[in-house]
Coordinates of N, CA, C and O in Angstrom, one line a residue:
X869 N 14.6 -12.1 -6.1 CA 15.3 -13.3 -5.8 C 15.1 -13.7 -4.3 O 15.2 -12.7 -3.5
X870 N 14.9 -14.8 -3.9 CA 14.8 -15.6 -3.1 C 15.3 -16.7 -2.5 O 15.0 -17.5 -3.4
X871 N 15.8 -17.2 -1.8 CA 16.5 -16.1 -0.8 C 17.2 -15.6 -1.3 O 17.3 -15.9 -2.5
X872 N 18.0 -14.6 -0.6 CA 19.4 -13.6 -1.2 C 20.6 -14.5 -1.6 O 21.6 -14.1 -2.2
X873 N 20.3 -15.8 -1.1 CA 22.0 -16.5 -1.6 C 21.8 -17.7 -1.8 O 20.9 -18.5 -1.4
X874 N 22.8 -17.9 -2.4 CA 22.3 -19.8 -3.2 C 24.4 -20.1 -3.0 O 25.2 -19.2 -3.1
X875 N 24.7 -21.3 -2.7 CA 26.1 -21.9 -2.6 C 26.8 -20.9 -1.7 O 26.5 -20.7 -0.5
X876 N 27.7 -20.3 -2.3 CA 29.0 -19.5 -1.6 C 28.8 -18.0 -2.0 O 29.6 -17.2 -1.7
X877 N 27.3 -17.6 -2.8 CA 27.2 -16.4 -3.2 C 26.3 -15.6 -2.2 O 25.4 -16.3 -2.0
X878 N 26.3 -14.5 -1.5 CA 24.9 -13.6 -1.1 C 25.3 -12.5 -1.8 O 26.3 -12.1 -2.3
X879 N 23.7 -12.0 -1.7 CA 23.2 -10.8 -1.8 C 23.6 -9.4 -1.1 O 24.3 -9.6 -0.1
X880 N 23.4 -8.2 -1.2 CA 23.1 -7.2 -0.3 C 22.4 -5.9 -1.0 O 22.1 -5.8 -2.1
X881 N 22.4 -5.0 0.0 CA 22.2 -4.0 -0.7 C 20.9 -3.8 -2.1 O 20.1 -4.7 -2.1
X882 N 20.7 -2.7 -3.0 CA 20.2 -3.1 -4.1 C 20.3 -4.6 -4.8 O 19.2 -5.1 -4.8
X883 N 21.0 -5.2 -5.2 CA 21.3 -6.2 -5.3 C 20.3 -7.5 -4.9 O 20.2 -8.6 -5.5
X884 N 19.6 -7.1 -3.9 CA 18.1 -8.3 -3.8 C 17.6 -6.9 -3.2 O 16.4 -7.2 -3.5
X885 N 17.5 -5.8 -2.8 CA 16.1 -5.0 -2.3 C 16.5 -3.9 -2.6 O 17.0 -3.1 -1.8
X886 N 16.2 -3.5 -3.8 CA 16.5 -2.4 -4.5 C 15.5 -1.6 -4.3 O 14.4 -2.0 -4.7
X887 N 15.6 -0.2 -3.7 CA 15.0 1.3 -3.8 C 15.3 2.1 -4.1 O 16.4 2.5 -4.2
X888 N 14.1 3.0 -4.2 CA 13.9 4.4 -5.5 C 14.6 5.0 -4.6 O 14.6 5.2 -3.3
X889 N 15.9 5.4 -6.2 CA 16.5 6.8 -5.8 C 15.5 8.0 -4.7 O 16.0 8.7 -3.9
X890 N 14.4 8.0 -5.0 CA 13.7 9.4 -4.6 C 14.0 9.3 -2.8 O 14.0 10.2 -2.0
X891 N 14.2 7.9 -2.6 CA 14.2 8.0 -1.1 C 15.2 7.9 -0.2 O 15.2 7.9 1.1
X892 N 16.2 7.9 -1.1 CA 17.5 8.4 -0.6 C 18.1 7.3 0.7 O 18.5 7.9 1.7
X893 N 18.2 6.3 0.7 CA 18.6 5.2 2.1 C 19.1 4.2 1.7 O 19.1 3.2 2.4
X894 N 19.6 4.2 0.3 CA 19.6 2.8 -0.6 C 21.1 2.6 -0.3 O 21.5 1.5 -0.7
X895 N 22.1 3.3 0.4 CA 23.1 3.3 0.7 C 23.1 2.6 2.1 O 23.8 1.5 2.4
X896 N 22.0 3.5 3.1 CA 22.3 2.9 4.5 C 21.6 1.4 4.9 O 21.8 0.8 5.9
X897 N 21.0 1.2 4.3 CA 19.6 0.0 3.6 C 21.0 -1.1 3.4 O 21.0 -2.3 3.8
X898 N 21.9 -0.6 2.9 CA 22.9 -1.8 2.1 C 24.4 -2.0 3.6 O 24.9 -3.0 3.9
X899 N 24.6 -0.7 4.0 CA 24.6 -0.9 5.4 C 24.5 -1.9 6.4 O 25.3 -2.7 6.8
X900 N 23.1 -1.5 6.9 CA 22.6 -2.7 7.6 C 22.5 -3.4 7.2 O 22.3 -4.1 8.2
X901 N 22.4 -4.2 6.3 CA 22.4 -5.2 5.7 C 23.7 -6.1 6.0 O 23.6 -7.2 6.6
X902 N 25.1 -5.5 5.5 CA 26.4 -5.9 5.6 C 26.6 -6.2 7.4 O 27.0 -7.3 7.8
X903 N 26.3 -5.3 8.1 CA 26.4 -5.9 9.6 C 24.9 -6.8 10.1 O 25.0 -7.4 11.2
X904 N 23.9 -7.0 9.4 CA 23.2 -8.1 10.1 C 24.0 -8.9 9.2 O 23.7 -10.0 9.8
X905 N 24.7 -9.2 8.3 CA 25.3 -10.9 7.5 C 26.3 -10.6 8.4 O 27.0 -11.6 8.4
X906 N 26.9 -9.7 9.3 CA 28.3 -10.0 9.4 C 28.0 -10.5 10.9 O 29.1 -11.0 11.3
X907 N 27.1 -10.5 11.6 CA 26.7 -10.4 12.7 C 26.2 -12.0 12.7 O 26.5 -12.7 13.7
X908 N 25.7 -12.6 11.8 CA 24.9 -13.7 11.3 C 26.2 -14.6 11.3 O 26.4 -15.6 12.0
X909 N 26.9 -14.2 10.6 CA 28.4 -15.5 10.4 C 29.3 -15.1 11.4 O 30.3 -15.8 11.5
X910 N 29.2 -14.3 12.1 CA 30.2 -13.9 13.3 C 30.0 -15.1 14.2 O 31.0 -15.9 14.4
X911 N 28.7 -15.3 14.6 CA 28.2 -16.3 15.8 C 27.6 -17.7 15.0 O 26.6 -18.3 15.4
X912 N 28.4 -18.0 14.0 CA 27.9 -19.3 13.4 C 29.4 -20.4 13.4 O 30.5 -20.0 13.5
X913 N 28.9 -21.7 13.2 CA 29.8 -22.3 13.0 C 30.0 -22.7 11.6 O 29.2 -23.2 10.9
X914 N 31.4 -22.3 11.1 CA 32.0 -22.5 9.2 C 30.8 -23.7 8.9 O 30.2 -23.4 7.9
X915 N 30.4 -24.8 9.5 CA 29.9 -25.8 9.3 C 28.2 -25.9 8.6 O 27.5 -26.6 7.9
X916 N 28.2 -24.4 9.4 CA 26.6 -24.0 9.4 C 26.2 -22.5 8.8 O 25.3 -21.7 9.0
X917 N 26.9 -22.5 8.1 CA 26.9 -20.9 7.1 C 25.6 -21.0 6.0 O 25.5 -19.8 5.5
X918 N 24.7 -21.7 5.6 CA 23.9 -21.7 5.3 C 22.7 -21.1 6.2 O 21.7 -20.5 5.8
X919 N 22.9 -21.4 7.5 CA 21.6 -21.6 8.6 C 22.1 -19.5 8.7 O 21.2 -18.6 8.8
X920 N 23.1 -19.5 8.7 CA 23.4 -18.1 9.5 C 22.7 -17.0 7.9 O 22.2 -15.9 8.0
X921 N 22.8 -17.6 6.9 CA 22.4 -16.9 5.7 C 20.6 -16.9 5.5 O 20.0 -16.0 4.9
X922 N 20.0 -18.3 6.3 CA 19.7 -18.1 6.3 C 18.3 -16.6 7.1 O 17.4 -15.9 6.7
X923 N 18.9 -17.0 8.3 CA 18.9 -15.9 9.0 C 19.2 -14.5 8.8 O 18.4 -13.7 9.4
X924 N 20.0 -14.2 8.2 CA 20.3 -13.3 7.4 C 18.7 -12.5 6.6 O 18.2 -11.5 7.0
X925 N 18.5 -13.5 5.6 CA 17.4 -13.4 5.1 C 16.6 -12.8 5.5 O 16.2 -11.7 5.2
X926 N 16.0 -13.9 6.7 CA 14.9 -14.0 8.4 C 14.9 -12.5 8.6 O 13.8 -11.9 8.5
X927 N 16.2 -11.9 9.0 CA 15.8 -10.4 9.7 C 15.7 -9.1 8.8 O 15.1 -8.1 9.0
X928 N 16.5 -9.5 7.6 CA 16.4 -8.1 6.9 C 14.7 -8.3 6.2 O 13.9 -7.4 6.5
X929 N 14.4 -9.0 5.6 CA 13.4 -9.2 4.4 C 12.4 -8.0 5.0 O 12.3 -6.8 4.6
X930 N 11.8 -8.6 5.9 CA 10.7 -7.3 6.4 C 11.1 -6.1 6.5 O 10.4 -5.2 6.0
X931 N 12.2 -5.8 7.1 CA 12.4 -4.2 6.9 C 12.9 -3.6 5.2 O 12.8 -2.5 4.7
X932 N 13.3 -4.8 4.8 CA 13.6 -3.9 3.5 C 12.0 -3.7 3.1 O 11.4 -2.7 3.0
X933 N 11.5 -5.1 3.0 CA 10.0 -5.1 2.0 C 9.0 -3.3 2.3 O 8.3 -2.5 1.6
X934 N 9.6 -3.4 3.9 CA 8.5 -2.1 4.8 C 9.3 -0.8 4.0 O 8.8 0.3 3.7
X935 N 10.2 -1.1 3.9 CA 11.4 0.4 3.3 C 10.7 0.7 1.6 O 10.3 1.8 1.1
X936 N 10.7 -0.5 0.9 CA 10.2 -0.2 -0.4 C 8.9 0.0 -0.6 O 8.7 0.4 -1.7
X937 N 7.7 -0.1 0.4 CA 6.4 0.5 0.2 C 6.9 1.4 0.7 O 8.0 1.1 0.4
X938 N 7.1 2.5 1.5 CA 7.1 3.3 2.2 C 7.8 4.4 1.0 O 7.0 5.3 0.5
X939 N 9.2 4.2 0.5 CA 9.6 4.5 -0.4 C 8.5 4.6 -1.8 O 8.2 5.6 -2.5
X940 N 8.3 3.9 -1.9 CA 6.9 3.8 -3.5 C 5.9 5.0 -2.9 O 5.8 6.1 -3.4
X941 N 5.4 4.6 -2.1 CA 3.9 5.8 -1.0 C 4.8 7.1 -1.0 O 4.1 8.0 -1.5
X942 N 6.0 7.5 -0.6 CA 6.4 8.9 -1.1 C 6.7 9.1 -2.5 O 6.5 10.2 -2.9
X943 N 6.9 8.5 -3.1 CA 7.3 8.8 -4.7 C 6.3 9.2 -5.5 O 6.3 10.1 -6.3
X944 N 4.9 8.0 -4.9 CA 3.4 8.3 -5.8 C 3.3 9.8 -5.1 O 2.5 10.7 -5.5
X945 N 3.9 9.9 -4.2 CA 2.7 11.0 -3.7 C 3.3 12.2 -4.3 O 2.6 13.2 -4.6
X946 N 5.0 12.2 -4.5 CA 5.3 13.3 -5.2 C 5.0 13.8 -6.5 O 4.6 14.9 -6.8
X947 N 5.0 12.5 -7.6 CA 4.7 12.5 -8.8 C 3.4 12.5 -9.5 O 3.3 12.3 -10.7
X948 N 2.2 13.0 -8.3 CA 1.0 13.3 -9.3 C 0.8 14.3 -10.1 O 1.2 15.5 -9.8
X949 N 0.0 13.6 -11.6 CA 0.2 14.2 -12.6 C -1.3 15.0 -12.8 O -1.5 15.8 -13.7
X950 N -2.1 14.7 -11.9 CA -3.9 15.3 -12.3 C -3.5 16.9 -11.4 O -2.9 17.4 -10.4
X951 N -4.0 17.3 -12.3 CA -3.8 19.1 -12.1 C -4.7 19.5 -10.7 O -4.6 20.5 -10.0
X952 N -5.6 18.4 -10.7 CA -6.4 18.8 -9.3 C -5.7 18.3 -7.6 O -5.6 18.8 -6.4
X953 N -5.5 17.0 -8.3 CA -4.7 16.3 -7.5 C -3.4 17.0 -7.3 O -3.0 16.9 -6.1
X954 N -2.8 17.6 -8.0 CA -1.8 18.2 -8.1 C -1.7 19.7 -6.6 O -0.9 19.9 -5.7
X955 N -2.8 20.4 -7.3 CA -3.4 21.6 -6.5 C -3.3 21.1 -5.4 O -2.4 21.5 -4.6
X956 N -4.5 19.9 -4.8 CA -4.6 19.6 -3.4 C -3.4 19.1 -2.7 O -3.4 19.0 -1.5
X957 N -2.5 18.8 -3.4 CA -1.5 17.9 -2.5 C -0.8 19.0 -2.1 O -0.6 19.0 -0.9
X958 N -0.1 20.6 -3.1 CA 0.6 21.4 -2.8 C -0.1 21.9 -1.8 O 0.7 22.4 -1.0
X959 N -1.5 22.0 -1.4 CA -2.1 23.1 -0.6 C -1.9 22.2 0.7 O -1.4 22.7 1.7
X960 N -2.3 20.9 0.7 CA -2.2 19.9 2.1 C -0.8 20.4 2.7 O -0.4 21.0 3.6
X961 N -0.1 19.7 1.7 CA 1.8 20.0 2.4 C 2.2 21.5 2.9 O 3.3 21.7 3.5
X962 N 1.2 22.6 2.6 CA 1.4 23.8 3.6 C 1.2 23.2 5.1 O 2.0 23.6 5.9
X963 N 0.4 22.4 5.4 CA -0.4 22.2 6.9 C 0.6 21.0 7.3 O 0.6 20.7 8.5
X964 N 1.0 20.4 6.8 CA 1.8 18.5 7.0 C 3.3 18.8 6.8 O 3.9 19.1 5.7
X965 N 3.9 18.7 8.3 CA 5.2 18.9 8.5 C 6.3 17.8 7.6 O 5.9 16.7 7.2
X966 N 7.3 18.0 7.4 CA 8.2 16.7 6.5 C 8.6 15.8 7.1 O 9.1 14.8 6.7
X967 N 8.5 16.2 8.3 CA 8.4 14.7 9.9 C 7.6 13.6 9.3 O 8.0 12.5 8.8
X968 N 6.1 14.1 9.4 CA 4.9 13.9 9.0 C 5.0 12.6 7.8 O 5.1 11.4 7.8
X969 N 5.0 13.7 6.7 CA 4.8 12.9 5.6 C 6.5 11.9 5.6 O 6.4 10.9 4.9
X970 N 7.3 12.1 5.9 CA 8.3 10.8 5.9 C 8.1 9.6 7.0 O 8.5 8.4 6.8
X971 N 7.3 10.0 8.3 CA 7.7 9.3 9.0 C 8.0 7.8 9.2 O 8.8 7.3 10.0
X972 N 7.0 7.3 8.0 CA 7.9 5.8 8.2 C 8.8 5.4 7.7 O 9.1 4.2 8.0
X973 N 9.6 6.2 6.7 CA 11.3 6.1 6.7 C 11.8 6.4 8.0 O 12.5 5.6 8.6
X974 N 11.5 7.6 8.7 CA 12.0 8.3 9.6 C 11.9 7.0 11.0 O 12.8 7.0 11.8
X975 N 11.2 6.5 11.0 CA 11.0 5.2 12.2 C 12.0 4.2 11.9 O 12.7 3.7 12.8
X976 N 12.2 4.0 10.8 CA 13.3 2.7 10.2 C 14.4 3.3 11.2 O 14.6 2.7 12.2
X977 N 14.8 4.2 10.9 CA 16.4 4.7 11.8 C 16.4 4.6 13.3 O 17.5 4.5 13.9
X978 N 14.9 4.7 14.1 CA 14.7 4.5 15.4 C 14.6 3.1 15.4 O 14.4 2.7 16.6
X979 N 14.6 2.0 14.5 CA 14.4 0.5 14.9 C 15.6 0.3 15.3 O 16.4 1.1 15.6
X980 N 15.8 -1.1 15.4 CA 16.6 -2.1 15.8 C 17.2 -3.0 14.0 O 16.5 -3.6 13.4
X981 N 18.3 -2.8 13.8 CA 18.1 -3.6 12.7 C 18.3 -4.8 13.1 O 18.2 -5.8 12.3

């Protein structure tokens, strides 16, 4: 859904940017979320609550959209089912620290939301 709000209704959270359990942030994801809208109508005038929503929008979209590939790219990578594919991924992740393979969840927390 696009944008997250139509009249007197928004969005948050799963709710418009819903992510895989496997990645565990779908809590803090919904978080920031609630303080960029609250942040958004803090500094708006009652008059202009549309413009602040839609800003709202403006700043989260990209980082969710970046959260749910990032999230999808660890899940495929956990869930391969080819027995070879399988082999090599277990033997790579001896050498590839968990820093590593999360890092771009791990960068979301050093942004700015």
């Amino acid at each position: 859904m696009e944008p997250w709000h139509t009249k007197r209704v928004v969005l948050i959270g799963d709710a418009c940017h819903a992510l895989l359990p496997s990645a565990g942030i779908g809590a803090s994801m919904a978080l920031e979320s609630a303080t960029v809208l609250a942040e958004e109508l803090s500094r708006t005038d009652p008059k202009r609550v549309q413009n602040a929503l839609r800003l709202y929008y403006k700043r989260r979209k990209p980082r969710c959209d970046k959260t749910q590939t990032d999230s999808r790219r660890l899940l495929k990578m956990s869930l391969v089912s080819n027995p070879l594919l399988t082999w090599a991924r277990d033997k790579l992740v001896k050498f590839i620290s968990f820093e590593t393979m999360v890092s771009g969840l791990l960068r979301l927390h050093e942004e700015p939301i």
